[in-house]
Amino acid sequence: MDSSSPRRVMSVMTTGGATYLKYKNPLMVVWWSAAFPGFGHLFLNQYIRGVLLTLAEVILNTLAHINQSLMYSFSGRFQLAKNTLEIRWAVAYMLIYMLTVWDSYLNARSLNKLYRLASLENAKISSGGVFKREIQFLDRRSRAAAAFVSLFFPGMGQLYNQRVGLAFYGMFWWGIYSYFSYAPVAIHHLLTGDLAGSTSVLRCHWLLFMPSVAGGAAYHAFETAGERNYLLRVEQRQYLQERYGDTDIRILQR
């Protein structure tokens, strides 16, 4: 290996999209890990552990009746909340919850260090690739458009940003939440003026997942679009420096 080549990798392009190093605010990562365990890891591009942790959140939350207990607590029915909670699963849920938040914080700090080192080495960024099952490429994306379509239907913003696997994972679970919460039925009743019918059909356990998922998907899509635009600028700068570096042309860094 050429001793002058970068030791670290800044980005890799696969059929699922661009996986890359980028500075992340550790406190923001912690916030989203607390809002929905696994989201912090997804923001760090740690997709396997992020997906597994989101699955653990849904399964353990359902078994422990966490959301139902929260709903009763919000309405002041504390004894009913206590009776609803399944303590055997709740203990496991809380342990995994706290470890997930802590792990996402540690990973954010470690990956930020790797990002700084890779930036100093001017690690190469891939501009795209033609694969057997997919074509991936870097181009400019609108952050506002990415966030808007994610709010409309979580997962669509990720598809807009070419994160194919994560996009369909998000859309699948949004369909699950919508179906079991009866949210579309409740909206139909609300639009027809039947407020009592709207509230009576809702299933709060599944409904309480939806605000965090919609907000997390919109934030992830917004940030990912901006980061892809940054990668595109760096890749273009690297190409121009490599092609014209020995001439009198000077490429200014921003």
Short mmCIF file of C-alpha atoms in Angstrom, two decimals:
data_model
loop_
_atom_site.label_atom_id
_atom_site.label_comp_id
_atom_site.label_asym_id
_atom_site.label_seq_id
_atom_site.Cartn_x
_atom_site.Cartn_y
_atom_site.Cartn_z
CA MET A 1 0.00 0.00 0.00
CA ASP A 2 1.19 3.50 -0.81
CA SER A 3 2.48 5.06 2.41
CA SER A 4 1.01 8.40 1.33
CA SER A 5 -2.52 7.03 0.96
CA PRO A 6 -5.05 7.83 3.70
CA ARG A 7 -5.25 5.30 6.51
CA ARG A 8 -8.96 5.85 7.08
CA VAL A 9 -12.03 5.82 4.85
CA MET A 10 -14.42 8.79 4.75
CA SER A 11 -17.28 7.15 2.82
CA VAL A 12 -18.34 3.92 1.12
CA MET A 13 -20.98 3.62 -1.59
CA THR A 14 -23.10 0.45 -1.60
CA THR A 15 -26.44 -0.63 -3.05
CA GLY A 16 -28.08 0.70 0.13
CA GLY A 17 -26.63 4.20 -0.26
CA ALA A 18 -23.67 6.20 1.02
CA THR A 19 -22.28 5.28 4.42
CA TYR A 20 -19.91 7.93 5.69
CA LEU A 21 -18.19 9.66 8.57
CA LYS A 22 -19.51 13.09 9.54
CA TYR A 23 -19.41 15.15 12.71
CA LYS A 24 -22.48 14.60 14.90
CA ASN A 25 -23.45 16.53 17.99
CA PRO A 26 -23.30 13.88 20.76
CA LEU A 27 -26.09 15.59 22.70
CA MET A 28 -28.39 15.47 19.66
CA VAL A 29 -27.58 11.79 19.23
CA VAL A 30 -28.45 11.21 22.89
CA TRP A 31 -31.72 13.13 22.47
CA TRP A 32 -32.91 10.92 19.63
CA SER A 33 -31.74 7.76 21.38
CA ALA A 34 -33.88 8.79 24.33
CA ALA A 35 -36.85 9.66 22.07
CA PHE A 36 -36.72 6.27 20.34
CA PRO A 37 -33.93 3.80 21.17
CA GLY A 38 -31.97 2.98 18.03
CA PHE A 39 -32.51 6.32 16.32
CA GLY A 40 -29.23 7.69 17.68
CA HIS A 41 -27.34 4.81 16.09
CA LEU A 42 -29.17 5.29 12.79
CA PHE A 43 -28.04 8.93 12.78
CA LEU A 44 -24.48 7.68 13.21
CA ASN A 45 -24.86 5.43 10.13
CA GLN A 46 -24.68 2.34 12.36
CA TYR A 47 -27.61 0.72 10.61
CA ILE A 48 -27.48 -2.87 11.82
CA ARG A 49 -27.41 -2.02 15.53
CA GLY A 50 -29.88 0.81 14.96
CA VAL A 51 -32.42 -1.49 13.30
CA LEU A 52 -32.02 -4.16 15.98
CA LEU A 53 -32.43 -1.61 18.77
CA THR A 54 -35.59 -0.14 17.22
CA LEU A 55 -37.01 -3.66 17.00
CA ALA A 56 -36.11 -4.22 20.65
CA GLU A 57 -37.86 -0.96 21.56
CA VAL A 58 -41.12 -1.98 19.90
CA ILE A 59 -41.09 -5.55 21.22
CA LEU A 60 -40.15 -4.77 24.83
CA ASN A 61 -42.37 -1.70 24.97
CA THR A 62 -45.31 -3.83 23.84
CA LEU A 63 -44.57 -6.65 26.28
CA ALA A 64 -44.10 -4.25 29.21
CA HIS A 65 -47.12 -2.06 28.27
CA ILE A 66 -44.95 1.04 28.59
CA ASN A 67 -47.03 3.24 26.29
CA GLN A 68 -50.31 2.31 27.94
CA SER A 69 -48.85 3.15 31.34
CA LEU A 70 -47.60 6.48 30.02
CA MET A 71 -51.02 7.30 28.62
CA TYR A 72 -52.69 6.59 31.95
CA SER A 73 -50.02 8.65 33.76
CA PHE A 74 -50.56 11.62 31.43
CA SER A 75 -54.27 11.54 32.26
CA GLY A 76 -53.66 11.35 36.02
CA ARG A 77 -54.72 7.72 36.49
CA PHE A 78 -51.57 6.68 38.30
CA GLN A 79 -52.90 3.54 39.98
CA LEU A 80 -54.17 2.22 36.66
CA ALA A 81 -50.79 3.01 35.12
CA LYS A 82 -49.08 1.04 37.87
CA ASN A 83 -51.41 -1.94 37.47
CA THR A 84 -50.99 -1.96 33.67
CA LEU A 85 -47.19 -2.06 33.73
CA GLU A 86 -45.64 -5.54 33.34
CA ILE A 87 -42.69 -5.19 35.68
CA ARG A 88 -40.77 -8.25 34.44
CA TRP A 89 -40.43 -6.79 30.95
CA ALA A 90 -40.24 -3.20 32.18
CA VAL A 91 -36.95 -3.87 34.00
CA ALA A 92 -35.39 -5.33 30.84
CA TYR A 93 -36.75 -2.39 28.83
CA MET A 94 -35.20 0.20 31.15
CA LEU A 95 -31.81 -1.52 31.19
CA ILE A 96 -31.63 -1.69 27.40
CA TYR A 97 -32.97 1.87 27.15
CA MET A 98 -30.23 3.32 29.38
CA LEU A 99 -27.47 1.27 27.75
CA THR A 100 -28.64 2.33 24.30
CA VAL A 101 -28.47 6.04 25.19
CA TRP A 102 -25.03 5.61 26.78
CA ASP A 103 -23.68 3.57 23.85
CA SER A 104 -24.90 6.10 21.27
CA TYR A 105 -23.12 8.90 23.14
CA LEU A 106 -19.83 6.98 23.28
CA ASN A 107 -20.07 6.05 19.61
CA ALA A 108 -20.81 9.65 18.62
CA ARG A 109 -17.64 10.86 20.35
CA SER A 110 -15.50 8.08 18.86
CA LEU A 111 -16.82 8.57 15.33
CA ASN A 112 -16.27 12.33 15.59
CA LYS A 113 -12.60 11.65 16.31
CA LEU A 114 -12.39 9.32 13.31
CA TYR A 115 -14.06 11.96 11.15
CA ARG A 116 -11.51 14.60 12.16
CA LEU A 117 -8.61 12.24 11.44
CA ALA A 118 -10.07 11.21 8.07
CA SER A 119 -10.59 14.88 7.17
CA LEU A 120 -6.97 15.71 7.99
CA GLU A 121 -5.85 12.81 5.79
CA ASN A 122 -8.17 14.01 2.99
CA ALA A 123 -9.64 10.50 2.80
CA LYS A 124 -11.15 9.68 -0.58
CA ILE A 125 -14.89 10.01 -1.10
CA SER A 126 -16.72 7.82 -3.60
CA SER A 127 -18.91 9.68 -6.10
CA GLY A 128 -21.16 6.70 -6.82
CA GLY A 129 -21.36 3.25 -8.33
CA VAL A 130 -23.29 1.08 -10.77
CA PHE A 131 -24.26 -2.16 -9.06
CA LYS A 132 -26.19 -5.18 -10.31
CA ARG A 133 -29.34 -4.26 -8.41
CA GLU A 134 -29.02 -0.51 -7.89
CA ILE A 135 -27.36 2.69 -9.10
CA GLN A 136 -26.06 5.06 -6.43
CA PHE A 137 -24.60 8.53 -6.92
CA LEU A 138 -23.95 11.79 -5.14
CA ASP A 139 -25.91 14.86 -6.21
CA ARG A 140 -27.49 17.86 -4.56
CA ARG A 141 -30.61 17.28 -2.49
CA SER A 142 -33.01 19.75 -0.87
CA ARG A 143 -32.99 19.50 2.92
CA ALA A 144 -36.46 21.03 3.15
CA ALA A 145 -37.91 18.59 0.61
CA ALA A 146 -36.33 15.64 2.42
CA ALA A 147 -37.85 16.71 5.75
CA PHE A 148 -41.27 17.49 4.24
CA VAL A 149 -41.77 14.12 2.54
CA SER A 150 -40.61 12.36 5.73
CA LEU A 151 -43.28 14.16 7.74
CA PHE A 152 -45.83 13.20 5.08
CA PHE A 153 -44.77 9.54 5.20
CA PRO A 154 -41.68 8.49 7.22
CA GLY A 155 -39.24 6.61 5.01
CA MET A 156 -39.90 8.69 1.91
CA GLY A 157 -37.24 11.20 2.91
CA GLN A 158 -34.72 8.38 3.23
CA LEU A 159 -35.73 7.11 -0.22
CA TYR A 160 -35.26 10.66 -1.56
CA ASN A 161 -31.74 10.55 -0.07
CA GLN A 162 -31.12 7.14 -1.68
CA ARG A 163 -30.96 5.20 1.61
CA VAL A 164 -32.96 2.35 0.09
CA GLY A 165 -32.96 -0.24 2.87
CA LEU A 166 -33.64 2.26 5.64
CA ALA A 167 -36.39 3.87 3.55
CA PHE A 168 -38.43 0.70 3.15
CA TYR A 169 -37.78 -0.31 6.75
CA GLY A 170 -39.22 3.01 7.87
CA MET A 171 -42.21 2.82 5.51
CA PHE A 172 -42.99 -0.74 6.65
CA TRP A 173 -43.10 0.26 10.32
CA TRP A 174 -45.07 3.44 9.64
CA GLY A 175 -47.66 1.23 7.98
CA ILE A 176 -47.70 -1.02 11.06
CA TYR A 177 -48.15 1.93 13.42
CA SER A 178 -50.88 3.46 11.25
CA TYR A 179 -52.80 0.19 10.93
CA PHE A 180 -52.75 -0.87 14.57
CA SER A 181 -53.28 2.64 15.98
CA TYR A 182 -56.33 3.19 13.73
CA ALA A 183 -54.96 6.68 13.05
CA PRO A 184 -56.36 6.87 9.47
CA VAL A 185 -59.81 5.85 10.77
CA ALA A 186 -59.60 8.44 13.54
CA ILE A 187 -58.65 11.14 11.02
CA HIS A 188 -61.62 10.13 8.85
CA HIS A 189 -64.00 10.48 11.81
CA LEU A 190 -62.43 13.82 12.73
CA LEU A 191 -62.84 15.22 9.21
CA THR A 192 -66.50 14.22 9.22
CA GLY A 193 -67.08 16.03 12.54
CA ASP A 194 -67.30 12.92 14.74
CA LEU A 195 -64.86 13.88 17.50
CA ALA A 196 -66.08 11.24 19.96
CA GLY A 197 -65.76 8.52 17.33
CA SER A 198 -62.30 9.76 16.42
CA THR A 199 -60.95 9.44 19.96
CA SER A 200 -62.75 6.16 20.69
CA VAL A 201 -61.14 4.17 17.87
CA LEU A 202 -57.55 5.20 18.63
CA ARG A 203 -55.15 2.61 20.11
CA CYS A 204 -52.79 4.67 22.24
CA HIS A 205 -50.05 2.06 22.51
CA TRP A 206 -49.32 2.25 18.78
CA LEU A 207 -50.21 5.91 18.45
CA LEU A 208 -47.54 6.99 20.94
CA PHE A 209 -44.81 5.55 18.71
CA MET A 210 -45.78 7.82 15.83
CA PRO A 211 -44.66 11.32 16.97
CA SER A 212 -41.11 10.15 17.71
CA VAL A 213 -40.93 8.18 14.47
CA ALA A 214 -42.23 11.05 12.32
CA GLY A 215 -39.97 13.60 14.01
CA GLY A 216 -36.93 11.33 13.91
CA ALA A 217 -37.45 10.45 10.25
CA ALA A 218 -37.83 14.12 9.27
CA TYR A 219 -34.73 15.16 11.22
CA HIS A 220 -32.70 12.25 9.82
CA ALA A 221 -33.75 13.07 6.25
CA PHE A 222 -33.00 16.77 6.74
CA GLU A 223 -29.52 16.11 8.14
CA THR A 224 -28.72 13.37 5.63
CA ALA A 225 -29.54 15.65 2.69
CA GLY A 226 -27.18 18.29 4.04
CA GLU A 227 -24.43 15.75 4.68
CA ARG A 228 -24.76 14.32 1.15
CA ASN A 229 -24.39 17.84 -0.23
CA TYR A 230 -21.25 18.28 1.86
CA LEU A 231 -19.82 14.98 0.59
CA LEU A 232 -20.51 16.06 -2.98
CA ARG A 233 -18.60 19.33 -2.49
CA VAL A 234 -15.64 17.53 -0.92
CA GLU A 235 -15.59 14.87 -3.66
CA GLN A 236 -15.61 17.54 -6.36
CA ARG A 237 -12.80 19.42 -4.62
CA GLN A 238 -10.74 16.23 -4.33
CA TYR A 239 -11.24 15.47 -8.02
CA LEU A 240 -10.22 18.96 -9.12
CA GLN A 241 -7.18 18.97 -6.85
CA GLU A 242 -6.09 15.58 -8.17
CA ARG A 243 -6.64 16.55 -11.80
CA TYR A 244 -5.29 20.11 -11.71
CA GLY A 245 -3.06 20.07 -8.64
CA ASP A 246 0.17 20.38 -10.67
CA THR A 247 -1.04 23.40 -12.65
CA ASP A 248 -1.22 27.06 -11.72
CA ILE A 249 -4.92 26.70 -10.93
CA ARG A 250 -5.60 26.88 -7.19
CA ILE A 251 -8.65 25.22 -5.67
CA LEU A 252 -9.68 27.15 -2.58
CA GLN A 253 -11.08 25.19 0.35
CA ARG A 254 -14.31 26.43 1.90
#
